Coordinates of C-alpha atoms in Angstrom, one line a residue:
X1 CA 0.0 0.0 0.0
X2 CA 2.8 2.4 0.8
X3 CA 4.3 1.9 -2.6
X4 CA 1.0 2.6 -4.3
X5 CA 0.5 5.7 -2.3
X6 CA 4.0 6.9 -3.2
X7 CA 3.1 6.5 -6.9
X8 CA -0.3 8.2 -6.4
X9 CA 1.4 11.2 -4.7
X10 CA 3.8 11.6 -7.5
X11 CA 1.2 11.7 -10.2
X12 CA 0.1 15.3 -10.9
X13 CA -3.1 15.4 -12.9
X14 CA -4.4 18.0 -15.3
X15 CA -8.1 17.9 -16.3
X16 CA -11.4 19.6 -16.5
X17 CA -15.1 19.3 -16.8
X18 CA -16.0 19.5 -20.5
X19 CA -19.7 18.5 -20.4
X20 CA -22.8 19.4 -18.4
X21 CA -25.6 17.0 -19.3
X22 CA -29.3 16.7 -18.5
X23 CA -31.1 13.6 -19.6
X24 CA -34.7 12.6 -19.1
X25 CA -36.0 9.1 -19.3
X26 CA -35.9 7.1 -21.5
X27 CA -32.4 7.8 -22.7
X28 CA -29.3 5.8 -23.8
X29 CA -26.0 7.2 -25.2
X30 CA -22.6 5.9 -26.2
X31 CA -19.6 7.9 -24.9
X32 CA -15.9 8.1 -24.7
X33 CA -13.7 11.1 -23.9
X34 CA -11.9 12.2 -27.0
X35 CA -8.7 14.4 -27.4
X36 CA -10.9 17.1 -28.8
X37 CA -12.9 17.2 -25.5
X38 CA -9.6 17.9 -23.7
X39 CA -8.2 20.6 -26.0
X40 CA -9.6 23.6 -24.1
X41 CA -7.8 22.5 -21.0
X42 CA -4.6 20.8 -22.0
X43 CA -2.5 19.7 -25.0
X44 CA -4.1 16.5 -26.5
X45 CA -3.2 13.8 -24.0
X46 CA -2.4 10.2 -24.8
X47 CA -3.8 8.5 -21.7
X48 CA -7.1 9.8 -20.4
X49 CA -9.0 8.8 -17.3
X50 CA -12.7 9.6 -17.7
X51 CA -15.2 10.3 -15.0
X52 CA -18.9 11.2 -14.5
X53 CA -20.3 12.8 -11.4
X54 CA -24.1 12.2 -11.0
X55 CA -25.6 15.2 -9.3
X56 CA -29.3 14.2 -9.7
X57 CA -31.1 11.0 -10.6
X58 CA -29.5 7.7 -11.5
X59 CA -28.1 5.9 -14.5
X60 CA -26.8 2.5 -15.7
X61 CA -23.3 2.4 -17.2
X62 CA -21.8 -0.6 -19.1
X63 CA -18.3 -1.2 -20.6
X64 CA -18.8 -4.0 -23.1
X65 CA -19.0 -6.8 -22.3
X66 CA -19.3 -6.1 -18.6
X67 CA -22.3 -6.2 -16.3
X68 CA -24.1 -2.8 -16.0
X69 CA -23.2 -0.7 -13.0
X70 CA -25.9 1.4 -11.2
X71 CA -24.7 4.9 -10.4
X72 CA -27.0 7.1 -8.2
X73 CA -26.9 10.8 -7.2
X74 CA -23.9 11.8 -5.2
X75 CA -21.6 9.1 -6.8
X76 CA -18.7 9.5 -9.1
X77 CA -17.9 6.8 -11.7
X78 CA -14.3 6.5 -12.9
X79 CA -13.1 4.8 -16.1
X80 CA -9.3 4.5 -15.6
X81 CA -8.6 3.5 -19.2
X82 CA -11.3 5.7 -20.8
X83 CA -13.0 2.6 -22.3
X84 CA -15.9 3.2 -24.6
X85 CA -19.1 2.8 -22.6
X86 CA -22.9 3.1 -22.8
X87 CA -25.0 4.9 -20.2
X88 CA -28.6 5.6 -19.8
X89 CA -31.9 5.2 -17.9
X90 CA -32.1 1.8 -19.6
X91 CA -29.7 0.0 -21.9
X92 CA -32.1 -2.0 -24.1
X93 CA -32.4 0.6 -26.9
X94 CA -29.7 1.5 -29.5
X95 CA -27.5 4.2 -28.0
X96 CA -27.1 7.6 -29.5
X97 CA -23.5 9.0 -29.8
X98 CA -23.0 12.0 -27.4
X99 CA -21.0 13.6 -30.3
X100 CA -24.3 14.1 -32.1
X101 CA -26.0 15.7 -29.0
X102 CA -23.3 18.1 -27.7
X103 CA -24.0 21.8 -27.9
X104 CA -20.8 23.9 -28.3
X105 CA -19.0 25.5 -25.4
X106 CA -19.9 29.1 -24.8
X107 CA -17.4 31.6 -23.2
X108 CA -15.1 28.9 -21.8
X109 CA -17.9 26.9 -20.1
X110 CA -18.5 23.2 -20.8
X111 CA -20.5 21.8 -23.7
X112 CA -24.1 21.0 -22.9
X113 CA -26.5 18.2 -23.6
X114 CA -30.2 18.3 -23.0
X115 CA -31.8 15.1 -24.3
X116 CA -34.3 12.4 -23.6
X117 CA -38.0 11.4 -23.5
X118 CA -39.3 13.8 -20.9
X119 CA -39.4 11.4 -17.9
X120 CA -37.3 11.3 -14.7
X121 CA -34.2 13.7 -14.9
X122 CA -30.6 12.7 -14.5
X123 CA -27.9 15.3 -14.3
X124 CA -24.2 14.7 -14.6
X125 CA -20.9 16.4 -15.0
X126 CA -18.4 14.7 -17.3
X127 CA -14.7 15.3 -17.1
X128 CA -11.3 13.8 -17.6
X129 CA -7.9 13.5 -15.8
X130 CA -4.5 13.2 -17.4
X131 CA -0.9 12.9 -16.2
X132 CA 2.3 13.5 -18.1
X133 CA 3.9 11.0 -15.7
X134 CA 3.6 7.4 -17.0
X135 CA 1.5 5.4 -14.6
X136 CA 0.5 2.4 -16.8
X137 CA 1.5 -0.2 -14.3
X138 CA -1.0 1.2 -11.8
X139 CA -3.8 2.0 -14.3
X140 CA -3.4 -1.4 -15.9
X141 CA -4.4 -3.3 -12.7
X142 CA -7.5 -1.3 -11.9
X143 CA -11.0 -2.4 -12.9
X144 CA -12.5 -0.9 -16.0
X145 CA -15.2 0.9 -13.9
X146 CA -14.8 2.2 -10.4
X147 CA -17.6 3.9 -8.4
X148 CA -17.3 6.0 -5.3
X149 CA -19.8 7.6 -3.0
X150 CA -18.3 11.0 -2.6
X151 CA -20.2 11.6 0.7
X152 CA -18.2 8.9 2.4
X153 CA -15.1 9.6 4.4
X154 CA -14.0 12.5 6.6
X155 CA -14.0 15.1 3.8
X156 CA -17.0 13.6 2.1
X157 CA -19.5 16.3 2.9
X158 CA -17.1 19.0 1.7
X159 CA -16.3 17.2 -1.6
X160 CA -20.0 16.5 -2.3
X161 CA -21.0 20.1 -1.6
X162 CA -18.2 21.3 -3.9
X163 CA -19.4 19.2 -6.7
X164 CA -23.0 20.2 -6.1
X165 CA -22.0 23.8 -6.1
X166 CA -20.3 23.3 -9.4
X167 CA -23.4 21.7 -10.7
X168 CA -25.5 24.7 -9.6
X169 CA -23.0 27.0 -11.2
X170 CA -23.2 25.1 -14.5
X171 CA -27.0 25.1 -14.4
X172 CA -26.9 28.9 -14.0
X173 CA -24.5 29.2 -17.0
X174 CA -21.4 30.0 -15.0
X175 CA -18.4 28.1 -13.8
X176 CA -15.8 29.9 -11.7
X177 CA -13.5 27.2 -10.4
X178 CA -12.5 24.6 -13.2
X179 CA -9.1 24.1 -11.5
X180 CA -10.7 23.3 -8.2
X181 CA -12.9 20.7 -9.9
X182 CA -9.9 19.0 -11.5
X183 CA -8.3 18.8 -8.1
X184 CA -11.4 17.3 -6.6
X185 CA -11.6 14.7 -9.3
X186 CA -7.9 13.9 -8.7
X187 CA -8.6 13.4 -5.0
X188 CA -11.5 11.2 -5.7
X189 CA -9.5 9.0 -8.1
X190 CA -6.8 8.6 -5.4
X191 CA -9.4 7.7 -2.8
X192 CA -11.0 5.2 -5.2
X193 CA -7.7 3.5 -5.8
X194 CA -6.8 3.4 -2.1
X195 CA -10.2 1.7 -1.3
X196 CA -9.8 -0.7 -4.2
X197 CA -6.3 -1.8 -3.1
X198 CA -7.4 -2.1 0.5
X199 CA -10.2 -4.4 -0.6
X200 CA -7.8 -6.9 -2.2
X201 CA -6.4 -9.9 -0.4
X202 CA -2.6 -9.4 0.3
X203 CA -1.5 -11.9 -2.3
X204 CA -3.4 -9.9 -5.0
X205 CA -1.7 -6.6 -4.3
X206 CA 1.9 -8.0 -4.1
X207 CA 2.7 -6.1 -7.3
X208 CA 2.5 -2.7 -5.6
X209 CA 6.0 -3.2 -4.1
X210 CA 7.5 -3.0 -7.6
X211 CA 6.0 0.3 -8.6
X212 CA 8.9 2.2 -6.9
X213 CA 11.5 0.6 -9.2
X214 CA 11.7 1.7 -12.8
X215 CA 12.8 -1.7 -14.1
X216 CA 10.2 -3.7 -12.3
X217 CA 7.5 -1.1 -12.9
X218 CA 8.4 -1.3 -16.7
X219 CA 8.0 -5.1 -16.6
X220 CA 4.7 -4.9 -14.7
X221 CA 3.4 -2.5 -17.4
X222 CA 4.4 -5.0 -20.1
X223 CA 2.7 -7.9 -18.2
X224 CA -0.5 -6.0 -17.5
X225 CA -0.7 -4.6 -21.0
X226 CA 0.0 -7.9 -22.8
X227 CA -0.6 -10.8 -20.4
X228 CA -1.5 -13.2 -23.3
X229 CA 2.0 -13.1 -24.8
X230 CA 4.3 -16.0 -24.4
X231 CA 6.6 -14.2 -21.9
X232 CA 9.7 -15.7 -20.5
X233 CA 11.9 -14.1 -17.7
X234 CA 14.6 -13.6 -20.3
X235 CA 12.2 -11.7 -22.7
X236 CA 11.1 -9.5 -19.8
X237 CA 14.6 -8.8 -18.7
X238 CA 15.6 -7.8 -22.3
X239 CA 12.5 -5.6 -22.5
X240 CA 13.6 -3.5 -19.5
X241 CA 17.3 -3.6 -20.1
X242 CA 18.6 -5.9 -17.4
X243 CA 20.3 -9.3 -17.4
X244 CA 18.1 -12.2 -16.7
X245 CA 19.5 -13.0 -13.3
X246 CA 19.5 -9.3 -12.1
X247 CA 16.0 -8.8 -13.3
X248 CA 14.6 -12.0 -11.7
X249 CA 16.3 -11.2 -8.4
X250 CA 15.0 -7.6 -8.4
X251 CA 11.5 -8.6 -9.4
X252 CA 11.2 -11.4 -6.8
X253 CA 12.5 -9.2 -4.0
X254 CA 10.2 -6.3 -4.7
X255 CA 7.0 -8.1 -5.8
X256 CA 7.4 -11.1 -3.6
X257 CA 7.1 -13.8 -6.3
X258 CA 9.2 -14.7 -9.4
X259 CA 8.1 -13.1 -12.7
X260 CA 6.5 -16.2 -14.3
X261 CA 4.5 -17.0 -11.2
X262 CA 3.3 -13.5 -11.0
X263 CA 2.2 -13.7 -14.7
X264 CA 0.3 -17.0 -14.1
X265 CA -1.6 -15.4 -11.2
X266 CA -2.2 -12.2 -13.2
X267 CA -3.8 -14.2 -16.0
X268 CA -6.1 -16.0 -13.7
X269 CA -7.1 -12.8 -11.9
X270 CA -7.9 -11.2 -15.2
X271 CA -9.9 -14.3 -16.2
X272 CA -11.8 -14.2 -12.9
X273 CA -12.7 -10.6 -13.5
X274 CA -14.1 -11.4 -16.9
X275 CA -16.0 -14.4 -15.6
X276 CA -17.5 -12.2 -12.9
X277 CA -18.3 -9.2 -15.0
X278 CA -19.3 -10.6 -18.4
X279 CA -21.0 -13.5 -20.2
X280 CA -18.0 -14.0 -22.4
X281 CA -17.6 -17.8 -23.3
X282 CA -15.0 -19.6 -21.2
X283 CA -13.1 -20.8 -24.2
X284 CA -12.5 -17.2 -25.3
X285 CA -11.5 -16.1 -21.8
X286 CA -9.0 -19.0 -21.7
X287 CA -7.5 -17.9 -25.0
X288 CA -7.3 -14.2 -24.1
X289 CA -5.7 -15.2 -20.8
X290 CA -2.8 -16.9 -22.7
X291 CA -3.8 -20.6 -22.3
X292 CA -3.5 -22.9 -25.3
X293 CA -6.5 -25.0 -24.3
X294 CA -9.6 -24.6 -22.3
X295 CA -8.7 -27.8 -20.4
X296 CA -5.4 -26.4 -19.1
X297 CA -7.2 -23.1 -18.2
X298 CA -9.8 -25.1 -16.2
X299 CA -7.2 -27.0 -14.3
X300 CA -5.2 -23.9 -13.4
X301 CA -8.3 -21.9 -12.5
X302 CA -9.5 -24.6 -10.2
X303 CA -6.1 -24.8 -8.5
X304 CA -6.2 -21.1 -7.8
X305 CA -9.8 -20.5 -6.9
X306 CA -11.0 -23.9 -5.7
X307 CA -13.6 -24.5 -8.3
X308 CA -13.8 -24.8 -12.1
X309 CA -14.5 -21.6 -14.1
X310 CA -18.2 -22.5 -14.9
X311 CA -19.0 -23.3 -11.3
X312 CA -17.1 -20.3 -9.9
X313 CA -19.0 -18.0 -12.4
X314 CA -22.4 -19.4 -11.2
X315 CA -21.4 -18.7 -7.6
X316 CA -20.7 -15.1 -8.5
X317 CA -24.2 -14.6 -9.9
X318 CA -22.9 -13.6 -13.4
X319 CA -25.4 -14.1 -16.2
X320 CA -24.6 -17.3 -18.2
X321 CA -22.6 -17.1 -21.4
X322 CA -24.8 -16.8 -24.5
X323 CA -25.8 -20.0 -26.2
X324 CA -26.2 -20.6 -29.9
X325 CA -29.2 -22.2 -31.5
X326 CA -28.8 -25.7 -32.8

């Protein structure tokens, strides 16, 4: 945890709120923050962290092929990798691209959307965060969607009132503190990461010890970005510019397990997340996790989690994978 906090403290984010949206049920839109959304605030960034703060109402949000997440008023939902997503009062109808709904910014304020069928109202502020400092190793291990009740914690009432104040400013056509809102979003991201890491069993957060070391952090980034590759310790060492023995010793000391054992566990953790969050067929999950056969994946998964993938998935309450007609 200390290593992760060190990294989080070093990351200095820029960002802003680029959209003030009001939707009325029924509504459903497809969204992803684009470089053009960020231009008024910062040079076009490569890596973007997207977020939505719901100031009124509620919505459903889904990153394909994940299970929809319910986000109610007073909550912020973060997308660490800015994945394309769908959000709405319901997700059964074809989504409309937000690009087709956005009204242009006026006098430096955010763009506006007013859209929907006239029913219950949902209001949200949409923004982004970006850091010039590479933090891929940290971002890569986070879930695709993170939600946070901003009213929780010692500073919760202050944070929530600040966001609500911003929402009222935007509703009145003014926004006086865009920098403050970027700092608030940064604090909320750090808080969400801390809570997520604290919720993991110790063996699933062993990787954080390697974030302080540039060689090990580089290797972790490669493993988390491309876990399906046929990695060897030698290949990883070559990638980060160390000898095999020096790299293996350094990685094991800081992370707590050898590189290949870490990779095996990472693949299974990624697979478990897919099993829990999506109805993707097990055969495809096995292939994407880097296993050559479903049988070898089933054996490894049972050894790690105590049950075969199909059984484990049912126990998590995940919708079954789609079946094809005979």
